[in-house]
Every structure is written in C-alpha cells, then in structure tokens.
Amino acid sequence: APALVFVGAANGDAATALARAAQFESAMAAHDVHRPWMHLARSIVLTHLRHLAEAESEVDRYEAGLRHVPYAYYGHAVRGMIRLAQQRPREALAAFAKVLAINPNYPLALAGKARALAALGRPADADRAFAEATRVAPDRPEVWTAWADALAAQGNAAAADAKRVEATRSKERAAKG
C-alpha cells in the first residue's frame, strides 16, 4: 500500500498520493507493520507540497513506529529535505550526515548534503558532494537537476546548462532500464 503512495508522489500527482494514503491508512489495523511506511510516504508528499509542519509530524510518526530499527534512516532524510525547504541548511546538513553515517551511498542524502553545502556558501564542497551523488546514482535526474540549480544560483549558467543536459540524459537512460 505505501508503495502506491510513493508511485503517486513520484508521478507528480500529490493529491492522489495523499488520497491513497488516507484510504490505505483507514483500512490498516492499528499495529500494521506497513503503517510507519505510510507515514514516511505521506511525509515525502507533504514536503513536496511544502506543508512542512504536517510533514514533520508524519516523520515523527514514522520514526515512532520504527524506533526499534537501528538502520531506519529515511526519517532523517526527510527531515533534511524539510530543513532545506525551511532554509535551515546547517540543520539539513546534520540530518543528512545521520543518513550517510548509516548508508554512505544513499543518493538523495548525498544530493541533500550537496544542496545544504551550496546553501551555506561552500560551492567547492557542494560540487564534490554532487559529483559523488551522480557517481552513485547517474540515472537520477533529480540529482543532476539539483546540481544544475546550485550552479545557476552561483551564476554559472554554462555549467548549469550542462548539468541539465545530463539530467535529460539520465532520465532517458533510466527509461531504457
């Protein structure tokens, strides 16, 4: 059930994703093992919609449901995304560091770290982190796009355009499988 929420969110249909989350949650038993994942899925959609307080509450519920799982790092990743959206890059960087301490190759945490470093005015560190993220996940267009956005914010339009081309290529590679 949470997978359908993730799919809806990935397809850019946040309203349908949230409706599915509500539908699935209403059918779940109180202690359903999938309930924490539903909260995580909902937190991602709410972050995308910039409903950050609600997203934070859903992350709390996710983490409460998985507090016995030491390697559950997705909550930290979503908190990092929320902190970036709140323009709190130092806190975002700390959240992504928690993720990367558990899974040093998680591409979205690497990209989040890079975005936080760019927001902190550390472009060389950000470029290294983006390079690592694209090495780990060359077929994730959102990583290339985030790098392009960071370069554009620095005033480097030519490099940003090159990364946007890579984003398109990565999307084509991913579609081919």
mmCIF file of C-alpha atoms in Angstrom:
data_model
loop_
_atom_site.group_PDB
_atom_site.id
_atom_site.type_symbol
_atom_site.label_atom_id
_atom_site.label_comp_id
_atom_site.label_asym_id
_atom_site.label_seq_id
_atom_site.Cartn_x
_atom_site.Cartn_y
_atom_site.Cartn_z
ATOM 1 C CA ALA A 1 0.000 0.000 0.000
ATOM 2 C CA PRO A 2 2.685 2.622 0.852
ATOM 3 C CA ALA A 3 4.342 1.804 -2.463
ATOM 4 C CA LEU A 4 1.323 3.168 -4.338
ATOM 5 C CA VAL A 5 1.636 6.415 -2.400
ATOM 6 C CA PHE A 6 5.314 6.615 -3.367
ATOM 7 C CA VAL A 7 4.417 5.934 -7.015
ATOM 8 C CA GLY A 8 1.749 8.636 -6.990
ATOM 9 C CA ALA A 9 4.201 11.096 -5.491
ATOM 10 C CA ALA A 10 6.905 10.149 -7.998
ATOM 11 C CA ASN A 11 4.472 10.709 -10.838
ATOM 12 C CA GLY A 12 3.821 14.227 -9.588
ATOM 13 C CA ASP A 13 0.241 13.529 -8.502
ATOM 14 C CA ALA A 14 0.416 14.622 -4.877
ATOM 15 C CA ALA A 15 -3.343 14.902 -4.383
ATOM 16 C CA THR A 16 -3.907 11.316 -5.495
ATOM 17 C CA ALA A 17 -0.972 10.155 -3.397
ATOM 18 C CA LEU A 18 -2.442 11.752 -0.266
ATOM 19 C CA ALA A 19 -5.898 10.361 -1.025
ATOM 20 C CA ARG A 20 -4.425 6.876 -1.403
ATOM 21 C CA ALA A 21 -2.552 7.290 1.868
ATOM 22 C CA ALA A 22 -5.788 8.176 3.679
ATOM 23 C CA GLN A 23 -7.624 5.276 2.042
ATOM 24 C CA PHE A 24 -4.933 2.736 2.908
ATOM 25 C CA GLU A 25 -4.497 4.033 6.434
ATOM 26 C CA SER A 26 -8.209 3.738 7.162
ATOM 27 C CA ALA A 27 -8.061 0.075 6.150
ATOM 28 C CA MET A 28 -4.949 -0.712 8.241
ATOM 29 C CA ALA A 29 -5.014 -2.387 11.610
ATOM 30 C CA ALA A 30 -3.641 -0.284 14.456
ATOM 31 C CA HIS A 31 -0.376 -2.239 14.543
ATOM 32 C CA ASP A 32 0.009 -2.920 10.824
ATOM 33 C CA VAL A 33 3.709 -3.271 10.001
ATOM 34 C CA HIS A 34 3.216 -1.005 6.979
ATOM 35 C CA ARG A 35 1.832 1.923 8.987
ATOM 36 C CA PRO A 36 5.246 3.592 9.588
ATOM 37 C CA TRP A 37 5.975 3.422 5.863
ATOM 38 C CA MET A 38 2.639 5.079 5.122
ATOM 39 C CA HIS A 39 3.682 7.953 7.399
ATOM 40 C CA LEU A 40 7.015 8.187 5.581
ATOM 41 C CA ALA A 41 5.294 8.234 2.185
ATOM 42 C CA ARG A 42 2.898 10.911 3.349
ATOM 43 C CA SER A 43 5.780 12.994 4.780
ATOM 44 C CA ILE A 44 7.514 12.988 1.411
ATOM 45 C CA VAL A 45 4.369 14.131 -0.401
ATOM 46 C CA LEU A 46 3.669 16.810 2.201
ATOM 47 C CA THR A 47 7.268 18.058 1.961
ATOM 48 C CA HIS A 48 6.875 18.313 -1.816
ATOM 49 C CA LEU A 49 3.695 20.342 -1.264
ATOM 50 C CA ARG A 50 5.588 22.482 1.283
ATOM 51 C CA HIS A 51 3.201 21.531 4.105
ATOM 52 C CA LEU A 52 6.246 21.313 6.307
ATOM 53 C CA ALA A 53 4.666 21.171 9.768
ATOM 54 C CA GLU A 54 2.431 18.291 8.675
ATOM 55 C CA ALA A 55 5.401 16.583 7.022
ATOM 56 C CA GLU A 56 7.397 16.871 10.238
ATOM 57 C CA SER A 57 4.532 15.283 12.190
ATOM 58 C CA GLU A 58 4.432 12.367 9.732
ATOM 59 C CA VAL A 59 8.195 11.853 10.122
ATOM 60 C CA ASP A 60 7.693 11.732 13.894
ATOM 61 C CA ARG A 61 5.061 9.020 13.426
ATOM 62 C CA TYR A 62 7.326 7.091 11.057
ATOM 63 C CA GLU A 63 10.221 7.190 13.500
ATOM 64 C CA ALA A 64 7.990 6.210 16.431
ATOM 65 C CA GLY A 65 6.878 3.150 14.509
ATOM 66 C CA LEU A 66 10.454 2.120 13.710
ATOM 67 C CA ARG A 67 12.280 3.209 16.852
ATOM 68 C CA HIS A 68 13.425 -0.393 17.346
ATOM 69 C CA VAL A 69 15.119 -0.500 13.903
ATOM 70 C CA PRO A 70 18.645 0.969 14.210
ATOM 71 C CA TYR A 71 19.222 1.307 10.461
ATOM 72 C CA ALA A 72 15.998 3.193 9.671
ATOM 73 C CA TYR A 73 17.454 6.397 8.248
ATOM 74 C CA TYR A 74 14.711 7.592 5.920
ATOM 75 C CA GLY A 75 13.212 9.840 8.593
ATOM 76 C CA HIS A 76 16.497 11.723 8.823
ATOM 77 C CA ALA A 77 16.493 12.086 5.031
ATOM 78 C CA VAL A 78 13.000 13.592 5.009
ATOM 79 C CA ARG A 79 13.895 15.861 7.940
ATOM 80 C CA GLY A 80 16.857 17.059 5.886
ATOM 81 C CA MET A 81 14.532 17.825 2.970
ATOM 82 C CA ILE A 82 12.200 19.688 5.325
ATOM 83 C CA ARG A 83 15.097 21.715 6.766
ATOM 84 C CA LEU A 84 16.226 22.654 3.244
ATOM 85 C CA ALA A 85 12.702 23.809 2.420
ATOM 86 C CA GLN A 86 12.722 25.845 5.649
ATOM 87 C CA GLN A 87 16.039 27.400 4.570
ATOM 88 C CA ARG A 88 17.859 25.880 7.540
ATOM 89 C CA PRO A 89 20.861 24.349 5.735
ATOM 90 C CA ARG A 90 23.003 23.699 8.843
ATOM 91 C CA GLU A 91 20.265 21.545 10.346
ATOM 92 C CA ALA A 92 19.700 19.889 6.967
ATOM 93 C CA LEU A 93 23.389 19.054 6.762
ATOM 94 C CA ALA A 94 23.232 17.455 10.224
ATOM 95 C CA ALA A 95 20.208 15.356 9.214
ATOM 96 C CA PHE A 96 21.899 14.160 6.022
ATOM 97 C CA ALA A 97 25.061 13.339 7.990
ATOM 98 C CA LYS A 98 22.969 10.943 10.129
ATOM 99 C CA VAL A 99 21.715 9.225 6.981
ATOM 100 C CA LEU A 100 25.163 8.977 5.427
ATOM 101 C CA ALA A 101 26.630 7.547 8.635
ATOM 102 C CA ILE A 102 24.298 4.567 8.122
ATOM 103 C CA ASN A 103 24.245 4.441 4.308
ATOM 104 C CA PRO A 104 27.098 6.430 2.744
ATOM 105 C CA ASN A 105 25.800 5.706 -0.768
ATOM 106 C CA TYR A 106 22.222 6.953 -0.405
ATOM 107 C CA PRO A 107 21.995 9.277 -3.433
ATOM 108 C CA LEU A 108 19.237 11.537 -2.172
ATOM 109 C CA ALA A 109 21.124 12.151 1.075
ATOM 110 C CA LEU A 110 24.296 12.878 -0.900
ATOM 111 C CA ALA A 111 22.362 15.331 -3.067
ATOM 112 C CA GLY A 112 20.717 16.844 0.013
ATOM 113 C CA LYS A 113 24.122 17.272 1.621
ATOM 114 C CA ALA A 114 25.325 18.982 -1.552
ATOM 115 C CA ARG A 115 22.308 21.299 -1.613
ATOM 116 C CA ALA A 116 22.909 22.209 2.045
ATOM 117 C CA LEU A 117 26.600 22.898 1.372
ATOM 118 C CA ALA A 118 25.660 25.108 -1.585
ATOM 119 C CA ALA A 119 23.165 26.997 0.590
ATOM 120 C CA LEU A 120 25.914 27.509 3.166
ATOM 121 C CA GLY A 121 28.093 29.168 0.516
ATOM 122 C CA ARG A 122 30.507 26.248 0.157
ATOM 123 C CA PRO A 123 30.415 25.669 -3.620
ATOM 124 C CA ALA A 124 33.576 23.525 -3.868
ATOM 125 C CA ASP A 125 32.305 21.170 -1.146
ATOM 126 C CA ALA A 126 28.882 21.136 -2.786
ATOM 127 C CA ASP A 127 30.392 20.241 -6.165
ATOM 128 C CA ARG A 128 32.298 17.328 -4.599
ATOM 129 C CA ALA A 129 29.126 16.075 -2.919
ATOM 130 C CA PHE A 130 27.099 16.415 -6.137
ATOM 131 C CA ALA A 131 29.832 14.576 -8.049
ATOM 132 C CA GLU A 132 29.643 11.748 -5.501
ATOM 133 C CA ALA A 133 25.835 11.647 -5.740
ATOM 134 C CA THR A 134 25.915 11.418 -9.538
ATOM 135 C CA ARG A 135 28.652 8.766 -9.387
ATOM 136 C CA VAL A 136 26.491 6.668 -7.065
ATOM 137 C CA ALA A 137 23.251 7.322 -8.986
ATOM 138 C CA PRO A 138 23.979 8.520 -12.514
ATOM 139 C CA ASP A 139 20.406 7.794 -13.622
ATOM 140 C CA ARG A 140 18.659 10.004 -11.060
ATOM 141 C CA PRO A 141 17.671 13.168 -12.958
ATOM 142 C CA GLU A 142 16.659 14.965 -9.765
ATOM 143 C CA VAL A 143 20.271 14.807 -8.558
ATOM 144 C CA TRP A 144 21.569 16.335 -11.795
ATOM 145 C CA THR A 145 18.820 18.979 -11.668
ATOM 146 C CA ALA A 146 19.678 19.905 -8.075
ATOM 147 C CA TRP A 147 23.310 20.330 -9.137
ATOM 148 C CA ALA A 148 22.219 22.494 -12.062
ATOM 149 C CA ASP A 149 20.094 24.641 -9.740
ATOM 150 C CA ALA A 150 23.027 25.108 -7.349
ATOM 151 C CA LEU A 151 25.325 26.132 -10.208
ATOM 152 C CA ALA A 152 22.721 28.535 -11.585
ATOM 153 C CA ALA A 153 22.368 30.119 -8.135
ATOM 154 C CA GLN A 154 26.148 30.669 -8.178
ATOM 155 C CA GLY A 155 25.795 32.447 -11.530
ATOM 156 C CA ASN A 156 27.441 29.655 -13.522
ATOM 157 C CA ALA A 157 24.848 29.355 -16.309
ATOM 158 C CA ALA A 158 27.033 27.340 -18.703
ATOM 159 C CA ALA A 159 27.808 24.657 -16.118
ATOM 160 C CA ALA A 160 24.141 24.628 -15.022
ATOM 161 C CA ASP A 161 23.045 24.070 -18.625
ATOM 162 C CA ALA A 162 25.495 21.167 -18.955
ATOM 163 C CA LYS A 163 24.051 19.536 -15.810
ATOM 164 C CA ARG A 164 20.510 19.994 -17.168
ATOM 165 C CA VAL A 165 21.586 18.135 -20.306
ATOM 166 C CA GLU A 166 22.894 15.344 -18.057
ATOM 167 C CA ALA A 167 19.551 15.328 -16.214
ATOM 168 C CA THR A 168 17.771 14.733 -19.526
ATOM 169 C CA ARG A 169 20.241 12.021 -20.488
ATOM 170 C CA SER A 170 19.883 10.330 -17.111
ATOM 171 C CA LYS A 171 16.097 10.298 -17.483
ATOM 172 C CA GLU A 172 16.491 8.679 -20.922
ATOM 173 C CA ARG A 173 18.908 6.068 -19.504
ATOM 174 C CA ALA A 174 16.557 5.292 -16.650
ATOM 175 C CA ALA A 175 13.637 4.893 -19.071
ATOM 176 C CA LYS A 176 15.619 2.373 -21.120
ATOM 177 C CA GLY A 177 16.308 0.393 -17.954
#
